[in-house]
CSV table of C-alpha atoms and ligand atoms in Angstrom, one decimal:
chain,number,residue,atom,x,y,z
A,1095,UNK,CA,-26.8,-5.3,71.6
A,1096,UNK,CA,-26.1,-7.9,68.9
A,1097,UNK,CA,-27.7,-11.0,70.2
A,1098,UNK,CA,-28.3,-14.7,68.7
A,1099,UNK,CA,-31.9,-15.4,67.8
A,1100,UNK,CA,-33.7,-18.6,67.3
A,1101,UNK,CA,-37.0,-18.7,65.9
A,1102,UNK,CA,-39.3,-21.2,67.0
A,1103,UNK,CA,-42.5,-21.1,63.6
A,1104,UNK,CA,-40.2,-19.0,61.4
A,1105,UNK,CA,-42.3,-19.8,58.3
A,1106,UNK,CA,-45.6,-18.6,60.0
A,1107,UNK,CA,-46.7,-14.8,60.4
A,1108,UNK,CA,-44.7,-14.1,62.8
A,1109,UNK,CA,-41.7,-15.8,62.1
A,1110,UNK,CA,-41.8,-14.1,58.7
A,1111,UNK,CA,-42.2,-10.9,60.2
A,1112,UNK,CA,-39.5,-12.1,62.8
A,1113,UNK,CA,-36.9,-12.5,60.6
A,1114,UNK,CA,-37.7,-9.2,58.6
A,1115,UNK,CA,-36.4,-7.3,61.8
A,1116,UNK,CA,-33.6,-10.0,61.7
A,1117,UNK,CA,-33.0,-8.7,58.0
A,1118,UNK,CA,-33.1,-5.3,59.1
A,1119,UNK,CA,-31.2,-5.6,62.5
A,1120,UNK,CA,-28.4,-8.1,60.9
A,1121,UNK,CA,-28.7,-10.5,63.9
A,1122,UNK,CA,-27.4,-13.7,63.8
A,1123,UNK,CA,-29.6,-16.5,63.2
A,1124,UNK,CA,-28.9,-19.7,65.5
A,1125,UNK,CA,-32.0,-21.9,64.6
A,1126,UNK,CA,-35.6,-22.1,62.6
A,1127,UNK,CA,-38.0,-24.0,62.9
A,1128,UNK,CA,-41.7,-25.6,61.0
A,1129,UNK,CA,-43.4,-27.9,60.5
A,1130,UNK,CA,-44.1,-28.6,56.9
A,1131,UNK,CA,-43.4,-25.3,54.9
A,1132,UNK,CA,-40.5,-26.6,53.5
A,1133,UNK,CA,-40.0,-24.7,50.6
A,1134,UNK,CA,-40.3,-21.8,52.1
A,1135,UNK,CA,-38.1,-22.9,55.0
A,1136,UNK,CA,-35.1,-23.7,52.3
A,1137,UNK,CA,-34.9,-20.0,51.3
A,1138,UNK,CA,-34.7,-19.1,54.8
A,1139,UNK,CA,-31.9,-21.3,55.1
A,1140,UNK,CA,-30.5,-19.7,52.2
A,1141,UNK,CA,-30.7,-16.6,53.3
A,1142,UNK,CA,-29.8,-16.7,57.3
A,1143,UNK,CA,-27.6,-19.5,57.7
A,1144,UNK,CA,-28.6,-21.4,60.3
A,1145,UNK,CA,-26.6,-23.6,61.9
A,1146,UNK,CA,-29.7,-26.0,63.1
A,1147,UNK,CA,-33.0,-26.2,61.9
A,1148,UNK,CA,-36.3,-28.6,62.8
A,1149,UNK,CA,-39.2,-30.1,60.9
A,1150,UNK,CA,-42.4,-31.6,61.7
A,1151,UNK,CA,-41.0,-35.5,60.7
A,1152,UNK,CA,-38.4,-37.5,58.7
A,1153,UNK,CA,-40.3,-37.3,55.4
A,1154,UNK,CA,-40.2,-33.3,55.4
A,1155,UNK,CA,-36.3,-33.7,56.4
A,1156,UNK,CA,-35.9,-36.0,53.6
A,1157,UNK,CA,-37.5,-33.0,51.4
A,1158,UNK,CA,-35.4,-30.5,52.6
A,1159,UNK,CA,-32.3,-32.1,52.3
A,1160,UNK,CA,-33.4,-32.8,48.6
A,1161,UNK,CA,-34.3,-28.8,47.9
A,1162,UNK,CA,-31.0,-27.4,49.7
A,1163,UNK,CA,-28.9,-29.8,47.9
A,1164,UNK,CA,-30.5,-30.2,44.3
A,1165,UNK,CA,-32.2,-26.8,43.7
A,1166,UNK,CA,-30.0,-24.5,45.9
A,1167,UNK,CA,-26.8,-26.9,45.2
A,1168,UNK,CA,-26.0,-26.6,48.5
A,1169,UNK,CA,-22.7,-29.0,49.6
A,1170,UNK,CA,-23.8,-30.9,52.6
A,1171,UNK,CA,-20.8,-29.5,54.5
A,1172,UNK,CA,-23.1,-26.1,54.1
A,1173,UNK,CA,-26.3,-27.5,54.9
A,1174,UNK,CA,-27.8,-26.9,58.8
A,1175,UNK,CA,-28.1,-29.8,60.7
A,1176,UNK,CA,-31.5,-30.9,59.8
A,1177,UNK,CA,-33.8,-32.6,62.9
A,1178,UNK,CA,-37.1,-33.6,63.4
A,1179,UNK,CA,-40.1,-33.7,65.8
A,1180,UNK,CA,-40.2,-32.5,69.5
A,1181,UNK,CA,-36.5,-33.6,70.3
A,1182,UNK,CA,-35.7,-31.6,67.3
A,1183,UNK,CA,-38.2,-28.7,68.6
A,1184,UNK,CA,-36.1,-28.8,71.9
A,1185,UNK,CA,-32.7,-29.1,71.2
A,1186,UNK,CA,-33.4,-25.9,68.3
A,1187,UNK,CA,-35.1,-24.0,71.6
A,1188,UNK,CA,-31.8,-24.7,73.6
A,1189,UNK,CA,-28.9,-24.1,71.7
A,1190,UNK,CA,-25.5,-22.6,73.7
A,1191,UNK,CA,-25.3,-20.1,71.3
A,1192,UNK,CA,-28.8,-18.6,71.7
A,1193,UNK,CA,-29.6,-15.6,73.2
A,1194,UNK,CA,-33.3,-14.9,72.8
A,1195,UNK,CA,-35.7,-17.4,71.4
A,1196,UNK,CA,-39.0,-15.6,69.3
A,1197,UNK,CA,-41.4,-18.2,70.4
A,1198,UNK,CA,-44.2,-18.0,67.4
A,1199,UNK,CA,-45.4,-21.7,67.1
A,1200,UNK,CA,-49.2,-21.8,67.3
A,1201,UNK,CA,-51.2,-23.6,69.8
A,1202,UNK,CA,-49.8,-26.2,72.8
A,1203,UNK,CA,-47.3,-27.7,70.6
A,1204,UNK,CA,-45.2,-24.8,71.8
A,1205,UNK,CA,-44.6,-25.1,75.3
A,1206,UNK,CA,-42.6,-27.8,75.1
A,1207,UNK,CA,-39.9,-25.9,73.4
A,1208,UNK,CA,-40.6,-23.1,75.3
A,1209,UNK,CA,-39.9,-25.1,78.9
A,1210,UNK,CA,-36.5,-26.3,76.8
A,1211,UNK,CA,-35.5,-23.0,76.3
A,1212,UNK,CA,-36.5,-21.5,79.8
A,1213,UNK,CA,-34.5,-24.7,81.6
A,1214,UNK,CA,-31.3,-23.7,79.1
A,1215,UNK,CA,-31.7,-20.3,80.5
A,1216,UNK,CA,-33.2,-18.6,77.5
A,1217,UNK,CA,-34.9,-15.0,77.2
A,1218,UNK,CA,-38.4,-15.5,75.2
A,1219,UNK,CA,-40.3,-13.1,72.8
A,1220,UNK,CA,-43.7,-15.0,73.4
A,1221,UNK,CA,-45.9,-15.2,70.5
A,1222,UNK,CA,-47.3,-18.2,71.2
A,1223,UNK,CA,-50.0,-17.4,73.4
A,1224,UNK,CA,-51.1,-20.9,73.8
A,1225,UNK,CA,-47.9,-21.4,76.0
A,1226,UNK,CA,-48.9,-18.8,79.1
A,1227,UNK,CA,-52.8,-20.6,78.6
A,1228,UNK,CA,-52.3,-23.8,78.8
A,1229,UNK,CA,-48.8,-23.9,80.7
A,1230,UNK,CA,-49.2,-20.3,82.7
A,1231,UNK,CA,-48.1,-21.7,86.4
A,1232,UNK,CA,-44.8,-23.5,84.7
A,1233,UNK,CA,-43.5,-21.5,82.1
A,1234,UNK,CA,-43.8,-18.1,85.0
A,1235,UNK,CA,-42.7,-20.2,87.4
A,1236,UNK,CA,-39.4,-21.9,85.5
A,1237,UNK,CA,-38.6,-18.0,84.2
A,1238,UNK,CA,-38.2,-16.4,87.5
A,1239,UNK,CA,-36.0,-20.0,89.0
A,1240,UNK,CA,-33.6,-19.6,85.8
A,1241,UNK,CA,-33.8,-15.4,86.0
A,1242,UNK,CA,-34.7,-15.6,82.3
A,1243,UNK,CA,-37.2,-12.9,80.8
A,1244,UNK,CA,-40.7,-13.2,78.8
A,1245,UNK,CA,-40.7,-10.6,77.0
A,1246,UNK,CA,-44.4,-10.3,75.3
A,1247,UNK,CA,-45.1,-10.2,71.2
A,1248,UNK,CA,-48.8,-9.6,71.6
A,1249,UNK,CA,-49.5,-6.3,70.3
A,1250,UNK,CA,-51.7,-6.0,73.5
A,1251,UNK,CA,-49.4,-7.4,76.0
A,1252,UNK,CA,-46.4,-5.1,74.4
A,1253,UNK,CA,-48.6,-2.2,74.9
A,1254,UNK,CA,-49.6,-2.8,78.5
A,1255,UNK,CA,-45.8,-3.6,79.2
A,1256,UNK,CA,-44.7,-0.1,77.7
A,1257,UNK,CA,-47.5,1.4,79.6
A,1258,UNK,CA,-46.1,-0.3,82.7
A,1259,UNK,CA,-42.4,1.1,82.3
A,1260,UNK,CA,-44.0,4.3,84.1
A,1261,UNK,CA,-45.4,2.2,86.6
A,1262,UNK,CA,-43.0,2.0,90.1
A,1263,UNK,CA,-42.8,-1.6,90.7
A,1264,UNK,CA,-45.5,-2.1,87.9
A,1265,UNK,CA,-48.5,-1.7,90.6
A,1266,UNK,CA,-51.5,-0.6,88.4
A,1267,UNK,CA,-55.2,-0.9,89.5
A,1268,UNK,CA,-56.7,-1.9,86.0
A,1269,UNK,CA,-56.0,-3.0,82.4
A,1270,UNK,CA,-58.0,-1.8,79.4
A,1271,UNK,CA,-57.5,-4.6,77.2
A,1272,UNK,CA,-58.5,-3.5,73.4
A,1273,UNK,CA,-59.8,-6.0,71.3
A,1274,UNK,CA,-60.8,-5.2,67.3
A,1275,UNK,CA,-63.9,-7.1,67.9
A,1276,UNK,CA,-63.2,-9.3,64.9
A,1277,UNK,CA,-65.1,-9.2,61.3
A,1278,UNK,CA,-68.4,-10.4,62.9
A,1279,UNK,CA,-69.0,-7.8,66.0
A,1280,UNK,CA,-72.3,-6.3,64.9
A,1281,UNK,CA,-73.5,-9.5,63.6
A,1282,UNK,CA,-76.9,-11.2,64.6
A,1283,UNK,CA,-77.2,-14.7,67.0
A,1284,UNK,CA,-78.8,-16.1,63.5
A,1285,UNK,CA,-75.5,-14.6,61.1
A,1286,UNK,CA,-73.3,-16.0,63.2
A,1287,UNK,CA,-74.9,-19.5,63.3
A,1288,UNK,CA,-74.1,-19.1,59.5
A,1289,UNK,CA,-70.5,-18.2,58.9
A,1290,UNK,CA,-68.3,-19.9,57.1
A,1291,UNK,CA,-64.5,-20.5,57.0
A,1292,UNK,CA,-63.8,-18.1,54.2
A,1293,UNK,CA,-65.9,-15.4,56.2
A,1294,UNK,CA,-64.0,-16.0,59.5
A,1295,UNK,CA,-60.7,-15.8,57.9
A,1296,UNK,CA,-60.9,-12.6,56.8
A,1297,UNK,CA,-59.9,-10.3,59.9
A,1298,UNK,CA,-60.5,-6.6,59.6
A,1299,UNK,CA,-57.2,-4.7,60.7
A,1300,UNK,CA,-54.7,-7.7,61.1
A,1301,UNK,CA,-53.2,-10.2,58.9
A,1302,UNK,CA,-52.3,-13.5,60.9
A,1303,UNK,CA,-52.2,-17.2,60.8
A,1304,UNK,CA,-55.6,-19.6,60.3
A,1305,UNK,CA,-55.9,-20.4,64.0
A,1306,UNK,CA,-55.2,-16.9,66.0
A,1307,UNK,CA,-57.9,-15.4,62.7
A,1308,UNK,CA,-60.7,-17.9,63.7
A,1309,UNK,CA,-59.8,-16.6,67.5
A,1310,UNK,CA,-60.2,-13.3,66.8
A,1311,UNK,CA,-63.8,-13.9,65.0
A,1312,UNK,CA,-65.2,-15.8,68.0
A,1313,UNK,CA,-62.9,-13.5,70.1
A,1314,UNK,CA,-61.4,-16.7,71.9
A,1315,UNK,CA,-58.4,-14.7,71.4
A,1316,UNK,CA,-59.4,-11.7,73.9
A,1317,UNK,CA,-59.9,-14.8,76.3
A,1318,UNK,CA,-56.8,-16.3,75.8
A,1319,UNK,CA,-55.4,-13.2,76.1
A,1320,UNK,CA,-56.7,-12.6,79.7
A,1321,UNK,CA,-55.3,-15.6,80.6
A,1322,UNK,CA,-52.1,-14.8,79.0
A,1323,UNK,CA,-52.2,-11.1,80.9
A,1324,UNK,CA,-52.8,-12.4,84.5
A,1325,UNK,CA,-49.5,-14.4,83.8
A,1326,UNK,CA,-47.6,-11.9,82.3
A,1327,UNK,CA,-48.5,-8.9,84.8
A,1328,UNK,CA,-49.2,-10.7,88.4
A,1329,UNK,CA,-52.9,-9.8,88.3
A,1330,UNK,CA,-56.7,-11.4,88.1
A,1331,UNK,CA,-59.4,-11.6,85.5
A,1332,UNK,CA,-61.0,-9.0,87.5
A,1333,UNK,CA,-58.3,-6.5,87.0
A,1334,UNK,CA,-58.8,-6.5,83.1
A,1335,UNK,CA,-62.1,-5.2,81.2
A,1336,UNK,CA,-62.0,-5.8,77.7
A,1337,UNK,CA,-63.3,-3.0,75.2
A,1338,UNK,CA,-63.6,-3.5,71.4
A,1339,UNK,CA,-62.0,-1.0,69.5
A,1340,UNK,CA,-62.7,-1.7,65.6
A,1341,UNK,CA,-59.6,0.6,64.6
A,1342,UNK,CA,-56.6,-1.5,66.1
A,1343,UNK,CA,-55.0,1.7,66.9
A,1344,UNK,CA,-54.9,1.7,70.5
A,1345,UNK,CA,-53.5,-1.4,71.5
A,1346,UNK,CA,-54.3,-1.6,75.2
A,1347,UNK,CA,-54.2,0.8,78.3
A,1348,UNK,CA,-53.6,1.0,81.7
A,1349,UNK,CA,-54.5,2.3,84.6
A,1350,UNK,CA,-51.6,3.5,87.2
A,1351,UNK,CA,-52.9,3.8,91.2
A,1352,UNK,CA,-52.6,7.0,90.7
A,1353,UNK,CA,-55.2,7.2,88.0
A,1354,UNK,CA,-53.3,8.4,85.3
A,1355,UNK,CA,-54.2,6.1,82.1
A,1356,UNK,CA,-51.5,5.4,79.6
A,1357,UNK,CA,-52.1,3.9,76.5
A,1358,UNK,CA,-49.9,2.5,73.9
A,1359,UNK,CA,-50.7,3.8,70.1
A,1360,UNK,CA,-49.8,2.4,66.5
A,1361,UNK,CA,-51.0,1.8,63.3
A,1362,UNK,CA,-51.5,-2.1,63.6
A,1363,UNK,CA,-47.8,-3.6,62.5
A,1364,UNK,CA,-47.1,-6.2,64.2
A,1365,UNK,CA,-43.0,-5.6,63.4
A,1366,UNK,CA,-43.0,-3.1,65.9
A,1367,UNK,CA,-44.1,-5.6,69.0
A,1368,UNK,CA,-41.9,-8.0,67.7
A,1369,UNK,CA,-39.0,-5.3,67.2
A,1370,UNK,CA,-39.4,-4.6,70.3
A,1371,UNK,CA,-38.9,-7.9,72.0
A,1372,UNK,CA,-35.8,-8.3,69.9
A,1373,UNK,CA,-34.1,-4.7,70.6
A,1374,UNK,CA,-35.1,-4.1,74.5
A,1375,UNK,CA,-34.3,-2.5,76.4
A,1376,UNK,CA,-32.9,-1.0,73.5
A,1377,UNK,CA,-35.2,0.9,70.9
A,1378,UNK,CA,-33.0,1.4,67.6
A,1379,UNK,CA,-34.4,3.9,65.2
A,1380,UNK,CA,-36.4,2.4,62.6
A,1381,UNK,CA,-37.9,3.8,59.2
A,1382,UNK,CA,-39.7,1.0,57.8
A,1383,UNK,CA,-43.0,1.2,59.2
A,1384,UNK,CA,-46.2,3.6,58.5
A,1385,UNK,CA,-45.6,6.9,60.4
A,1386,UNK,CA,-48.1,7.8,63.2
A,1387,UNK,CA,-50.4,10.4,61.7
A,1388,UNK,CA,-53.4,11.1,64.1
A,1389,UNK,CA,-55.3,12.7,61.9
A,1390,UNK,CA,-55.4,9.6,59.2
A,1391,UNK,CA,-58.5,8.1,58.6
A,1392,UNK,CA,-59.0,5.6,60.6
A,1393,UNK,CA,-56.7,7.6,63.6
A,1394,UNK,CA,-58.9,10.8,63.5
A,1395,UNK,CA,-62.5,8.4,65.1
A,1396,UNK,CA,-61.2,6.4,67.6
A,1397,UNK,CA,-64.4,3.8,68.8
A,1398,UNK,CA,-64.4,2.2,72.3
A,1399,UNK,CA,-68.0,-0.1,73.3
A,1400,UNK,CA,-68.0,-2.5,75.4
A,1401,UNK,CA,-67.7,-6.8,74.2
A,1402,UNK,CA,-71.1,-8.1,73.6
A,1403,UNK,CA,-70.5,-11.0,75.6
A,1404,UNK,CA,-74.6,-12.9,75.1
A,1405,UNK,CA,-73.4,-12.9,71.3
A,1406,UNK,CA,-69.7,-13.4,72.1
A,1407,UNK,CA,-69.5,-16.4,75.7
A,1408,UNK,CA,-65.4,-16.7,75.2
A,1409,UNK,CA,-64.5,-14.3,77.7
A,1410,UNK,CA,-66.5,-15.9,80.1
A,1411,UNK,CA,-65.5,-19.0,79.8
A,1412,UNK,CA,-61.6,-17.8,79.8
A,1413,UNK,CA,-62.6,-16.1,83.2
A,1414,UNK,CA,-63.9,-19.3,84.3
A,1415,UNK,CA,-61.3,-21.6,83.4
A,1416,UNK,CA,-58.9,-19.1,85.2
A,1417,UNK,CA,-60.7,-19.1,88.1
A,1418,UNK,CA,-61.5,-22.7,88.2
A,1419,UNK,CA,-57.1,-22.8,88.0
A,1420,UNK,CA,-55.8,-26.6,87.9
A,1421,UNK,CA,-56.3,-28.1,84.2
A,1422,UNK,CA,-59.1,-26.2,83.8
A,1423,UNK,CA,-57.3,-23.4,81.4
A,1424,UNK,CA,-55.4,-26.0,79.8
A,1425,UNK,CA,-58.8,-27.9,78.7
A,1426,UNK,CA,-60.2,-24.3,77.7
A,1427,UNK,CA,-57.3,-23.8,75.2
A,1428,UNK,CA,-57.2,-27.8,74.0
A,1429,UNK,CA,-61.1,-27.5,73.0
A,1430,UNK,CA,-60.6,-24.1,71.6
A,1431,UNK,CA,-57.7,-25.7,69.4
A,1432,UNK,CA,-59.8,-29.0,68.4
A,1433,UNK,CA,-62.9,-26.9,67.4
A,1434,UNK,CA,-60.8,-24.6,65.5
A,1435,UNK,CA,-59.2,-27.0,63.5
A,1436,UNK,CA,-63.0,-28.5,62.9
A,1437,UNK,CA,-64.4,-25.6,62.1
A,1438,UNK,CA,-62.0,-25.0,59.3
A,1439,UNK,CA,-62.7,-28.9,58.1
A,1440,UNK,CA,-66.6,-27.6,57.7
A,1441,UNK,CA,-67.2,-30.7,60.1
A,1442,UNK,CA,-69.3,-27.9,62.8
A,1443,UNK,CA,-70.8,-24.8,62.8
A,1444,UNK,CA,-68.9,-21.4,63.9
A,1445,UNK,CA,-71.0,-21.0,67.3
A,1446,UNK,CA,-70.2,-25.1,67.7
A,1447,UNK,CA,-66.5,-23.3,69.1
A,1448,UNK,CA,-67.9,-21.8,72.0
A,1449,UNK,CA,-70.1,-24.7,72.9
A,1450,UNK,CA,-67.2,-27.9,72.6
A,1451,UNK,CA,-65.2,-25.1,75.0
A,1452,UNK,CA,-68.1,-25.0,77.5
A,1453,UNK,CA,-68.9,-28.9,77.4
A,1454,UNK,CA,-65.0,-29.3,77.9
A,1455,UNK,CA,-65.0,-27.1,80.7
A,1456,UNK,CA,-67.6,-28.6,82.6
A,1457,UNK,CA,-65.9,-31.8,82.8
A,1458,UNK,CA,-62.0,-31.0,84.1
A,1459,UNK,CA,-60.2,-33.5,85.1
A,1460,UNK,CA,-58.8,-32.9,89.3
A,1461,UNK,CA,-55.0,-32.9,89.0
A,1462,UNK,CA,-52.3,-33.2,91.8
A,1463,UNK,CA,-50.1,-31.4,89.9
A,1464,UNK,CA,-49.6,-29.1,87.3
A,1465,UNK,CA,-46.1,-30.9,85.5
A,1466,UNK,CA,-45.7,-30.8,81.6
A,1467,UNK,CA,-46.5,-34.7,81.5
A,1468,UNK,CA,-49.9,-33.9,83.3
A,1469,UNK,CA,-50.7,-30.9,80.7
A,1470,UNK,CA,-50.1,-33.0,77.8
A,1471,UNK,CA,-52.2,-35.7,78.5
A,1472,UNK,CA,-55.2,-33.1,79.7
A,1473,UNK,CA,-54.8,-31.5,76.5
A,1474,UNK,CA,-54.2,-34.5,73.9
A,1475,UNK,CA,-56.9,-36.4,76.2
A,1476,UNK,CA,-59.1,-33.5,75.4
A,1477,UNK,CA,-58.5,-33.3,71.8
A,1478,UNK,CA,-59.1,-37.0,71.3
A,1479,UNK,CA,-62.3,-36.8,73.0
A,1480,UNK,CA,-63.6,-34.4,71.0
A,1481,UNK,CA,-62.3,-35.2,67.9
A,1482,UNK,CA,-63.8,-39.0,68.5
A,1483,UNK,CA,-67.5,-36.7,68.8
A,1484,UNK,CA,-67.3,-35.6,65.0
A,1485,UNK,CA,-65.3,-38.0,62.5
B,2570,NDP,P1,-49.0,-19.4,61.7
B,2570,NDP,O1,-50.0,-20.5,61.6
B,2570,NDP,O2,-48.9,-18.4,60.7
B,2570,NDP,O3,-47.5,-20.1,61.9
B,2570,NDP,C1,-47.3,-21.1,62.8
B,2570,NDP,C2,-45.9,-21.6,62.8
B,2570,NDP,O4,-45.7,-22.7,63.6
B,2570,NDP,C3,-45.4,-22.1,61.4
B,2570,NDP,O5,-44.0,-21.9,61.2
B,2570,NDP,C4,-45.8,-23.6,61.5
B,2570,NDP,O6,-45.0,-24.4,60.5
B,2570,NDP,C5,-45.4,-23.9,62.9
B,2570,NDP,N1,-46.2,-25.0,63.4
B,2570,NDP,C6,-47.5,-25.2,63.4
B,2570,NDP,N2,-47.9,-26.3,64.1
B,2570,NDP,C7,-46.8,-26.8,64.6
B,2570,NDP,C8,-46.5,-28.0,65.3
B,2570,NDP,N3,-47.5,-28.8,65.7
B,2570,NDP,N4,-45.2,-28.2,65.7
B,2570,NDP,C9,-44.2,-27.4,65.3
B,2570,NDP,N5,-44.4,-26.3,64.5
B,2570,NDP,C10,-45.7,-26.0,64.2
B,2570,NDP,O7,-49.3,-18.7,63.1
B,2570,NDP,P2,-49.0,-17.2,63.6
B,2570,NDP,O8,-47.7,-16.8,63.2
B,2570,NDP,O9,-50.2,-16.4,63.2
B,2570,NDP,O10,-49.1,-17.3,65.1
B,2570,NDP,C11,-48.1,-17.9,65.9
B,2570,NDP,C12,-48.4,-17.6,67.4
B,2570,NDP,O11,-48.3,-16.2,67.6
B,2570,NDP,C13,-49.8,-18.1,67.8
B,2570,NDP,O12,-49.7,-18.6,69.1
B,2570,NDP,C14,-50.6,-16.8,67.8
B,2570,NDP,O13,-51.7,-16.8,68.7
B,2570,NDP,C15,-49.5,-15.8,68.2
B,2570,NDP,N6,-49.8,-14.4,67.7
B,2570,NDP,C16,-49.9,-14.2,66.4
B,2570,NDP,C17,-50.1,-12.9,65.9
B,2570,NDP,C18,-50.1,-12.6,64.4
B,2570,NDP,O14,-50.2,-11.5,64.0
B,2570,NDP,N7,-50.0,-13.6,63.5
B,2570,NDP,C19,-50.3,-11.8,66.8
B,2570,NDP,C20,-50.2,-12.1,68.2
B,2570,NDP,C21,-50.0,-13.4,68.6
B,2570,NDP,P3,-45.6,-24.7,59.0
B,2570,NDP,O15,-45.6,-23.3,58.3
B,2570,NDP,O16,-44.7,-25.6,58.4
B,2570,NDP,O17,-47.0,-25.2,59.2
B,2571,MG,MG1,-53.2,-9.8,70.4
């Protein structure tokens, strides 16, 4: 099936590697989006002929305009329509001609797009974690009223999905939900109290954005990613045990009632979970990627050990927040994002992250209702707290 795809972060990871299936596939482009990778986003243009794009604000449009007309020579007849800001995030989410929106913004600024696209009856390939976090109760709920499908990019989330297709009704007693553990997983309370930026961004087994890299070293992201499972598949925290796995190879398991255990298997690539939201239920032969070989190195030893979660609190506190429901998540994930960002500025220490999380979870606003308008004051009232703590 030849559908329409808009990508929502095309100049990130995962829009990249979005629109290299694209490439490969020869799907229509509808829309693209950034924020201020505008060089980058000119050859995009060049290349897949959007009709719309969006940037982060009226100075980066200005830019763009500048680059398509005076370096590509682009007549403004052939230019996309070029818009700006959340409207501009929106309408690009929404467009008639879109079939399937890849969703790979990081952090809360992409659920607003993603409710757009939802409302205009959109199919999603979810990236953007943040989204199901922060926005779980909505974004599920607005999917099944407009009968439109998530379909998950998360390696982990594709994996337990696949594993799931043998599933009747997709009962399963438990997940198994591998985590690499990150670069600093047999590191000491004093080590980590140490770390700096350049260490944390360097992941073992993935190459990714900043923000999901810092995640994955303070494994925020296997908490986020709890979150994001009890969305996805209709089930608790309880349901899901985390195990590290320091090869990336299998990317999650599950458990059927039955007790049969299926697992999902790969060289880490994330192409193929991406692929795979594009193409389904179709799965057209591909020959780009690394053939399975189990008895590679790194295949042939395959590790499983429980989280160490004294040195490693961010599944807890995910738990927690998911149990505590409300805003509670929400304020979880707009910490996570403001201590991130801080961390990288050198402004706190690495094991700061986990403690601005706890302090922000212990003081949750009650709300009467879960609506977007509510969310984005909980988490922009969050982030301006804590960014008011450390100028
Ligand atoms: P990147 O940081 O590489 O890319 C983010 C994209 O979003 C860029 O196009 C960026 O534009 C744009 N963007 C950033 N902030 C804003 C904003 N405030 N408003 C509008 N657009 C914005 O991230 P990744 O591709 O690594 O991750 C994207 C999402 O996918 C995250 O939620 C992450 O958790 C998830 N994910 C990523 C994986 C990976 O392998 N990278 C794996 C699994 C999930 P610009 O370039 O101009 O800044
Ligand atoms: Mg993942």
């Amino acid at each position: 099936m030849q559908r329409t795809i808009a990508i929502l972060g095309s100049t990130g990871s995962i829009g990249r590697q979005g629109l290299e299936i694209v490439r490969e596939l020869g799907l229509p482009v509808s829309a693209l989006t950034c924020r201020s990778n505008i060089a980058l986003l000119a050859e995009q243009i060049l290349e897949f002929r959007p009709g719309l794009v969006s940037v982060g604000d009226s100075r980066a449009a200005e830019q763009l305009r500048d680059i398509l007309s005076t370096k590509f020579n682009l007549k403004a007849s052939d230019q996309p329509e070029i818009l700006t800001d959340n409207s501009g995030l929106e309408t690009a989410a929404a467009l008639p001609e879109t079939d399937l929106v890849l969703a790979a913004v990081v952090g809360f600024a992409g659920l607003r797009p993603v409710l757009a696209a939802l409302e205009a009856g959109k199919d999603i390939a979810l990236a953007n974690k943040e989204t199901l976090v922060a926005g779980g109760e909505i974004v599920m709920e607005l999917a099944r009223r407009r009968q439109t499908k998530i379909l998950p990019v998360d390696s982990e989330h594709s994996a337990i999905w696949q594993c799931l297709s043998s599933a009747p009704g997709r009962q399963f007693k438990r997940i198994f939900l591998t985590a690499s553990g990150g670069p600093f997983r047999n590191s000491s309370k004093k080590e980590l109290a140490a770390v700096t930026p350049a260490q944390a961004l360097r992941h073992p087994t993935w190459e990714m954005g900043a923000k999901i890299t810092i995640d994955s070293a303070t494994m925020m992201n296997k908490g986020l990613e709890i979150i994001e499972a009890c969305h996805l598949f209709s089930c608790t925290p309880a349901q899901i045990e985390v195990v590290v796995h320091p090869q990336s190879i299998v990317h999650s398991m599950v458990e059927l009632n039955d007790g049969s255990v299926m697992a999902q298997l790969g060289f880490p690539d994330m192409r193929l979970p991406i692929r795979l939201a594009l193409t389904w239920p179709d799965r057209p032969a591909a020959d780009y990627y690394r053939p399975y070989d189990p008895c590679a190195e790194g295949a042939n030893q395959l590790v499983f050990e429980p989280p160490n979660e004294e040195l490693f609190p961010a599944l807890q506190l995910a738990r927690s927040a998911f149990a505590a429901g409300g805003l509670s998540p929400c304020v979880l994930n707009a910490a996570n994002e403001a201590a991130v960002a801080l961390f990288l500025q050198g402004k706190i220490a690495f094991p700061a992250i986990w403690q601005i999380a706890a302090e922000a979870l212990a003081q949750v606003p009650a709300a009467a209702n879960l609506d977007f308008a509510t969310l984005e004051w909980a988490h922009n009232d969050t982030i301006a707290r804590i960014m008011q703590r450390h100028p």
